[in-house]
Rosetta silent file (secondary structure, phi, psi, omega in degrees, C-alpha in Angstrom):
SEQUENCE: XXXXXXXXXXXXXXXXXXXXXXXXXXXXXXXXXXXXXXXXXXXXXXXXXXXXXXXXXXXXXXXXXXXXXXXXXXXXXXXXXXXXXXXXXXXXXXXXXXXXXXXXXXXXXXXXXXXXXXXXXXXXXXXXXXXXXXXXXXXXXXXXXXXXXXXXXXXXXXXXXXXXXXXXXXXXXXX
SCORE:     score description
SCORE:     0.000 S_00000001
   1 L     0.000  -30.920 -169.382    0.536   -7.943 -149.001 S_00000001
   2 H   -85.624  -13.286 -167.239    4.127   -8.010 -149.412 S_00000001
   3 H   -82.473  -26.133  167.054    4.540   -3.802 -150.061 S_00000001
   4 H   -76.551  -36.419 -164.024    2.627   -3.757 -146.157 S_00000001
   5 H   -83.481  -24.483 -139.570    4.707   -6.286 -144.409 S_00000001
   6 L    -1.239   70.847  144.725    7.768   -4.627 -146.472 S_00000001
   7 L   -82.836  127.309 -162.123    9.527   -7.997 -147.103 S_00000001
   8 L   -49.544  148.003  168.123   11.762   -8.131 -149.654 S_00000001
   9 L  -100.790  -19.677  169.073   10.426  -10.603 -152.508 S_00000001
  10 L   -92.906  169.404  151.271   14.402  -11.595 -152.948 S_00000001
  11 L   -85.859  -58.316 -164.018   16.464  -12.852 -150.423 S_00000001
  12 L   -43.675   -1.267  132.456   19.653  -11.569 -152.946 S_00000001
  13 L   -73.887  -12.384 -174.970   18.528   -8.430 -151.763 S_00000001
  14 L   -84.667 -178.710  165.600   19.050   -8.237 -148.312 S_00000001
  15 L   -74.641  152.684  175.103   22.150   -7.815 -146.596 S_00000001
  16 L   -76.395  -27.936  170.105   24.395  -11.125 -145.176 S_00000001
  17 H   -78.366  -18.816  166.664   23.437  -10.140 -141.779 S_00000001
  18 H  -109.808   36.268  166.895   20.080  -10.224 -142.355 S_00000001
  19 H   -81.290  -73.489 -178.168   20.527  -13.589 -144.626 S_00000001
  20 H   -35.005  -56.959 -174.170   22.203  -14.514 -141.113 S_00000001
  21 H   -80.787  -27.701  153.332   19.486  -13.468 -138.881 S_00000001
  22 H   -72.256  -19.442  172.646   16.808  -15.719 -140.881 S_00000001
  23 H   -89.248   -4.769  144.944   18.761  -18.492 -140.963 S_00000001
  24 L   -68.014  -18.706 -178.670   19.343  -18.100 -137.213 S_00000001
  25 L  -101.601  -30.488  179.372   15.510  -17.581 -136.723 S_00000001
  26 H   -75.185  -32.639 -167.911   14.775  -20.267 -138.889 S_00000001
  27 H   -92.700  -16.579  157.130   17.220  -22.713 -137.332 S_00000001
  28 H   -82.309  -21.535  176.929   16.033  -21.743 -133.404 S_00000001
  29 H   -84.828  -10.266  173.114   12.654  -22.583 -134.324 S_00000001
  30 L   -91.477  -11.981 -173.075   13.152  -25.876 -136.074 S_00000001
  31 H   -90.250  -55.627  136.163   15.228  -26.928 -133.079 S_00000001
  32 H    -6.756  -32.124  177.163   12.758  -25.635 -130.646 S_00000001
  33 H   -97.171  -56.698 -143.541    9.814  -27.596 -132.722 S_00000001
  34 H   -92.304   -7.230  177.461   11.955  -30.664 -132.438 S_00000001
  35 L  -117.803    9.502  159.755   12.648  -30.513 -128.511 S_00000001
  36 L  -105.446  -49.948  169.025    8.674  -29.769 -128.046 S_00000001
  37 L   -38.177  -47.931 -176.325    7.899  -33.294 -130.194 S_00000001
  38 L   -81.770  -28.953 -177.036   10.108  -35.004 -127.555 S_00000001
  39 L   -82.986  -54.865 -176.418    9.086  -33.005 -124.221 S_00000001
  40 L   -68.171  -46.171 -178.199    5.711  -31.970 -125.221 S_00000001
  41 L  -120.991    1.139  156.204    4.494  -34.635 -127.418 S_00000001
  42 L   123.349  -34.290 -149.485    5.952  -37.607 -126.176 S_00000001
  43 L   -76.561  132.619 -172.662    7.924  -38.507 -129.314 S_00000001
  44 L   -89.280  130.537 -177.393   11.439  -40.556 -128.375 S_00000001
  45 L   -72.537  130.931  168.649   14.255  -39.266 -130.313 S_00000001
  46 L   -85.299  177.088  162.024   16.820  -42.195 -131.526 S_00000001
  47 H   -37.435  -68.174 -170.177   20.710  -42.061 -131.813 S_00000001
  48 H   -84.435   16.600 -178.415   20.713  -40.245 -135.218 S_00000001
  49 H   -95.375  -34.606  179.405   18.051  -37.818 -134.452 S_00000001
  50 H   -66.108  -34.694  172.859   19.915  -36.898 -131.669 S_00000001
  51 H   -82.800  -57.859 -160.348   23.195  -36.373 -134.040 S_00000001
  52 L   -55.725   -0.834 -158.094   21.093  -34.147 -136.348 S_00000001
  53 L  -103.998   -9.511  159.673   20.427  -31.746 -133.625 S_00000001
  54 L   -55.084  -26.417  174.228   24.301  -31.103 -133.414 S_00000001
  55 L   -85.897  -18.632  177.886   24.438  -28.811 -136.140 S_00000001
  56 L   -90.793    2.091 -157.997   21.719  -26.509 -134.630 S_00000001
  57 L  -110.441   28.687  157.204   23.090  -26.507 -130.921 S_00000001
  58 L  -138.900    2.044  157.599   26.328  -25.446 -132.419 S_00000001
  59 L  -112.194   29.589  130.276   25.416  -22.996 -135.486 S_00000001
  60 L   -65.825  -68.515  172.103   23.031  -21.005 -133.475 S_00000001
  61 H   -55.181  -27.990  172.906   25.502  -19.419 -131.540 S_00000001
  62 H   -60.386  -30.567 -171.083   27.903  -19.649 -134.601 S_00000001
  63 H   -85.457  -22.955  172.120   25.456  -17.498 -136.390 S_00000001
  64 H   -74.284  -59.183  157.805   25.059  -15.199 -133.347 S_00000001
  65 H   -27.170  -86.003 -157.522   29.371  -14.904 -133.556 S_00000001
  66 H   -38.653  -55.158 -173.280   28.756  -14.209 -137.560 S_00000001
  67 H   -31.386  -57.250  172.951   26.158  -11.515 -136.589 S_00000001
  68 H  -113.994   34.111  176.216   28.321   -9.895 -134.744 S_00000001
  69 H   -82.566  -55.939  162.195   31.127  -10.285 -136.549 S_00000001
  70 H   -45.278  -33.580 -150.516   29.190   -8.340 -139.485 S_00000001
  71 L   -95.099  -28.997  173.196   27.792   -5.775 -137.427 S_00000001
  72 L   -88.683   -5.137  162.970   31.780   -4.612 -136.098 S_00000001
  73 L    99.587   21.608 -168.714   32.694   -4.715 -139.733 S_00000001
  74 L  -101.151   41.996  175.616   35.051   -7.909 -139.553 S_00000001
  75 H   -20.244  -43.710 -171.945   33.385   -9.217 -142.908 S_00000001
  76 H   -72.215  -30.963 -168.462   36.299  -11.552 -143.715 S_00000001
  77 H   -80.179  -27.985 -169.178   35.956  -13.437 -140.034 S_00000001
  78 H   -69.361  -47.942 -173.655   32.282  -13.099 -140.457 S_00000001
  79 H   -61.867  -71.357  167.299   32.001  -14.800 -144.073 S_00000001
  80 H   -12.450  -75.448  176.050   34.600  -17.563 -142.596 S_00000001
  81 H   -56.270  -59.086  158.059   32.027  -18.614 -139.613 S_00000001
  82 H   -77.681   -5.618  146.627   29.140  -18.746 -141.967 S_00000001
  83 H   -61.896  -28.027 -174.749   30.829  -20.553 -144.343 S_00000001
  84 H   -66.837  -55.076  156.921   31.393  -22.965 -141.520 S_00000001
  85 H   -54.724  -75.482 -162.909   27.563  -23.357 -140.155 S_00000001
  86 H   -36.541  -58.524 -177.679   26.875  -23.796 -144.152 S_00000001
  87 H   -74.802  -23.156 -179.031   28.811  -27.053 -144.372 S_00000001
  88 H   -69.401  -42.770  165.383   27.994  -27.874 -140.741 S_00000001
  89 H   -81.285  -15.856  159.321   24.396  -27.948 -141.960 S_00000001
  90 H   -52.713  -65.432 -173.984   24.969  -29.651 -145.564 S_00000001
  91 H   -55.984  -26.488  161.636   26.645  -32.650 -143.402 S_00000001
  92 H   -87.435  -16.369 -178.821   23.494  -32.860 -141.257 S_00000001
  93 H   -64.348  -27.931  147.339   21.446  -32.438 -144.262 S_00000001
  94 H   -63.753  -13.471  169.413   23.134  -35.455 -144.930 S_00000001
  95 H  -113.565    0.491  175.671   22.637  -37.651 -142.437 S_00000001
  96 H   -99.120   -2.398  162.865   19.315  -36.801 -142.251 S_00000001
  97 H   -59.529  -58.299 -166.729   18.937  -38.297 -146.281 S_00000001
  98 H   -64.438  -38.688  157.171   20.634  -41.119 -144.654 S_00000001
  99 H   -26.073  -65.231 -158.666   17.771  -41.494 -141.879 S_00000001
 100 H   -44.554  -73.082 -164.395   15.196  -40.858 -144.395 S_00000001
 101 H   -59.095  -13.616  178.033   16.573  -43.869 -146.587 S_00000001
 102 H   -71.572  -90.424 -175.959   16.996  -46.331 -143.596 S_00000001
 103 H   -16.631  -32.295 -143.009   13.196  -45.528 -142.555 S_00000001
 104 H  -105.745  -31.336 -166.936   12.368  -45.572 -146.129 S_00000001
 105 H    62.844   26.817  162.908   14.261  -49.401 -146.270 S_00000001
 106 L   -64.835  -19.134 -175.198   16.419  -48.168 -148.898 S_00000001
 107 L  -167.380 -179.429 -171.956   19.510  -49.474 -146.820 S_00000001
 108 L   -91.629  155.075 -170.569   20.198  -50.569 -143.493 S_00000001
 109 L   -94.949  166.565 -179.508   20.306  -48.120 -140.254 S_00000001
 110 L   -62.450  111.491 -176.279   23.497  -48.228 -138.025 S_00000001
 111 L   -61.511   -3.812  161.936   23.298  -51.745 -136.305 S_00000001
 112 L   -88.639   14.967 -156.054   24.174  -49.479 -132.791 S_00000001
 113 L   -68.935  -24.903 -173.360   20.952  -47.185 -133.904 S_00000001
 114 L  -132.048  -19.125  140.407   18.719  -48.337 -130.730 S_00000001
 115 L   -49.454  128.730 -179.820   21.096  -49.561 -128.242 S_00000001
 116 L   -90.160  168.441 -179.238   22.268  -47.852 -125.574 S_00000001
 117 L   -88.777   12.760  164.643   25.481  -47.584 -124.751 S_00000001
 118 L  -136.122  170.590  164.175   25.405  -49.061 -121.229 S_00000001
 119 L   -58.258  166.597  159.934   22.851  -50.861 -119.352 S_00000001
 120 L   -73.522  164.164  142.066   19.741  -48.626 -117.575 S_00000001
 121 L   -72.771  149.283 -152.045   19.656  -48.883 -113.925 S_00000001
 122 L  -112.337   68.380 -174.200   16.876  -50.767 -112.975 S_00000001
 123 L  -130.924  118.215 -177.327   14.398  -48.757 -111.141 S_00000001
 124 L   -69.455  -23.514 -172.809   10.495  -48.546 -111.326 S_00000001
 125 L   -69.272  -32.297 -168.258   10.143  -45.360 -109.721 S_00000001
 126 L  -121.865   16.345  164.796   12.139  -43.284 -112.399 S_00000001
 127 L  -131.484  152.942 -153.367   11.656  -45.088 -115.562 S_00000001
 128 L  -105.730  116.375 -163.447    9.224  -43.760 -118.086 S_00000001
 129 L   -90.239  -43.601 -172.640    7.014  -47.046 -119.167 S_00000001
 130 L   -80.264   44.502  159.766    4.986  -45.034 -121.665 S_00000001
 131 L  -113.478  141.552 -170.081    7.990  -44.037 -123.567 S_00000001
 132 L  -114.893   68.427 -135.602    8.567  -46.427 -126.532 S_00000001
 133 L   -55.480  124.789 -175.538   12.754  -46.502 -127.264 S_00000001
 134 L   -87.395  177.482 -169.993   12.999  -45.486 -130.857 S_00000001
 135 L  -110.418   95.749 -174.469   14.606  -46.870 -133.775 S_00000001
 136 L   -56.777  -29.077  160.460   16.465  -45.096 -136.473 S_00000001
 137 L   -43.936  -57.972  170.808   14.410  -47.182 -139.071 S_00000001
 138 L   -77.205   93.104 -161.721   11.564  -46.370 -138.205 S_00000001
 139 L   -74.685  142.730 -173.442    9.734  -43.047 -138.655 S_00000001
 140 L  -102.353   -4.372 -166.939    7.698  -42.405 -135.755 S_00000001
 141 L  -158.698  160.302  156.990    5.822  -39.329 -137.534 S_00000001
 142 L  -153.283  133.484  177.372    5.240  -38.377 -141.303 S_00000001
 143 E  -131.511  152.833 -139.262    3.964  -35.364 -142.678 S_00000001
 144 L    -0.529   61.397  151.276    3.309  -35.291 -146.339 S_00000001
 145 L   118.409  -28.040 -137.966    4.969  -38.218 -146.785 S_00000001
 146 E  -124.917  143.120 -157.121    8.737  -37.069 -145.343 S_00000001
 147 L   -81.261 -168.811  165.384    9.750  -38.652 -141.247 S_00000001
 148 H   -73.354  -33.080 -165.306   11.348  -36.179 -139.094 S_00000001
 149 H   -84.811  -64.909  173.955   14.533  -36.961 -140.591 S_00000001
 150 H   -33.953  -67.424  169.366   13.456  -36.473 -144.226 S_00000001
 151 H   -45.273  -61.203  126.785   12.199  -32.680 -142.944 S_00000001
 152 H    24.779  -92.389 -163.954   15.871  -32.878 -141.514 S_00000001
 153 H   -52.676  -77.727 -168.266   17.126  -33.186 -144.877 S_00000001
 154 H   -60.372  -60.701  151.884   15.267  -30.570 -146.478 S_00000001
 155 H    -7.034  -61.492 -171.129   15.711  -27.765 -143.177 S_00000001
 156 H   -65.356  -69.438  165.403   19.293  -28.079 -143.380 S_00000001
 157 H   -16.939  -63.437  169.898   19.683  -28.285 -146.749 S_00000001
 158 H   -46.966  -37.836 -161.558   17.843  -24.697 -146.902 S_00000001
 159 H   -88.001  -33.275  161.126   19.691  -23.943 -143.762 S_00000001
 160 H   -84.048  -39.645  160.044   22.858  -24.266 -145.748 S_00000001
 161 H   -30.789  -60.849 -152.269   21.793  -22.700 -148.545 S_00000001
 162 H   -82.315  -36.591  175.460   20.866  -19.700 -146.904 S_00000001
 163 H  -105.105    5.669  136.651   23.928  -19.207 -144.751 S_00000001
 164 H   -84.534  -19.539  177.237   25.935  -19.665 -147.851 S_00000001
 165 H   -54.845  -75.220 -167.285   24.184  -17.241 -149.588 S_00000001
 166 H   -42.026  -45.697 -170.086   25.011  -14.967 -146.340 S_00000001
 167 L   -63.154  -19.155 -179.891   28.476  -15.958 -146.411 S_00000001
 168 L   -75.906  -59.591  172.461   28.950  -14.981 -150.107 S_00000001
 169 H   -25.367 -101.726 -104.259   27.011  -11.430 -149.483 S_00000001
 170 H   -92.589   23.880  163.858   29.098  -10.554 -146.735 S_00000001
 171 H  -110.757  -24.639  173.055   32.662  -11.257 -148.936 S_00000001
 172 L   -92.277  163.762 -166.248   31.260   -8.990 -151.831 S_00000001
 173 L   -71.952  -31.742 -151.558   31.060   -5.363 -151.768 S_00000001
 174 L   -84.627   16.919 -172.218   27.224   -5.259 -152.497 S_00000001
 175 L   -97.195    0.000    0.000   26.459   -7.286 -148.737 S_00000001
């Protein structure tokens, strides 16, 4: 199946831009899935769910910069920015462990986690009663066993992997 599709069976074969361009495809579609749960399905995002989504709305366009940083031949500038998105997603991979273990009642969640920070205005016409304000404790979804945040964890994690991998290709000669 894989000699018809002709996908690689390594990634450590490809090239760092096209390391780059799956972890850019991978990382608009998990953001994309996670902004259809809240529009689409209803589900209210808390305070740190809302932080983890900082590392994709700022390394998708970093990885679109690396992309075409590779592609004009500026390797060293290129490597630099996906080194950057690498750690940008390790540090959300991290806060979404720390979700996971709040949810999980391994520790305590951020005592601001469901307070907002001002009062709402106080209007029936424009507030949404079947919305239920969430709670970083509390996983509102699980799929084999792991919240949104826990999938969090691992996504990034991968999501760092992958655009360290690119960033190493595209500093060696063979990327």
């Amino acid at each position: 199946m894989l000699d018809v599709l002709h996908v690689p069976p390594d990634l450590r074969r490809l090239p760092a831009s096209a390391i780059a361009g799956l972890v850019m495809l991978a990382a608009t579609t998990v953001i994309l899935t996670a902004l259809a749960f809240e529009h689409v399905g209803g589900y209210t995002p808390c305070p740190l769910c809302l932080q983890q989504r900082y590392a994709y709305y700022l390394g998708i366009p970093a990885l679109a910069t690396a992309l075409v940083l590779l592609h004009v031949a500026n390797r060293r500038a290129g490597a630099a920015v996906l080194a950057a998105v690498s750690l940008a997603f390790l540090a959300n991979a991290g806060v979404g462990v720390y979700q996971a273990g709040a949810e999980w009642k391994f520790w305590d969640p951020p005592a601001t986690c469901a307070s907002p920070a001002e009062l709402p205005a106080f209007d029936l016409k424009t507030m949404n009663l079947d919305r239920v304000p969430a709670t970083c404790g509390v996983a509102s979804w699980r799929f084999l066993g792991l919240s949104f945040a826990g999938w969090n964890a691992v996504v990034s994690a991968g999501l760092a992997a992958g655009a360290g991998l690119a960033a190493f290709k595209a500093m060696s000669r063979s990327g």
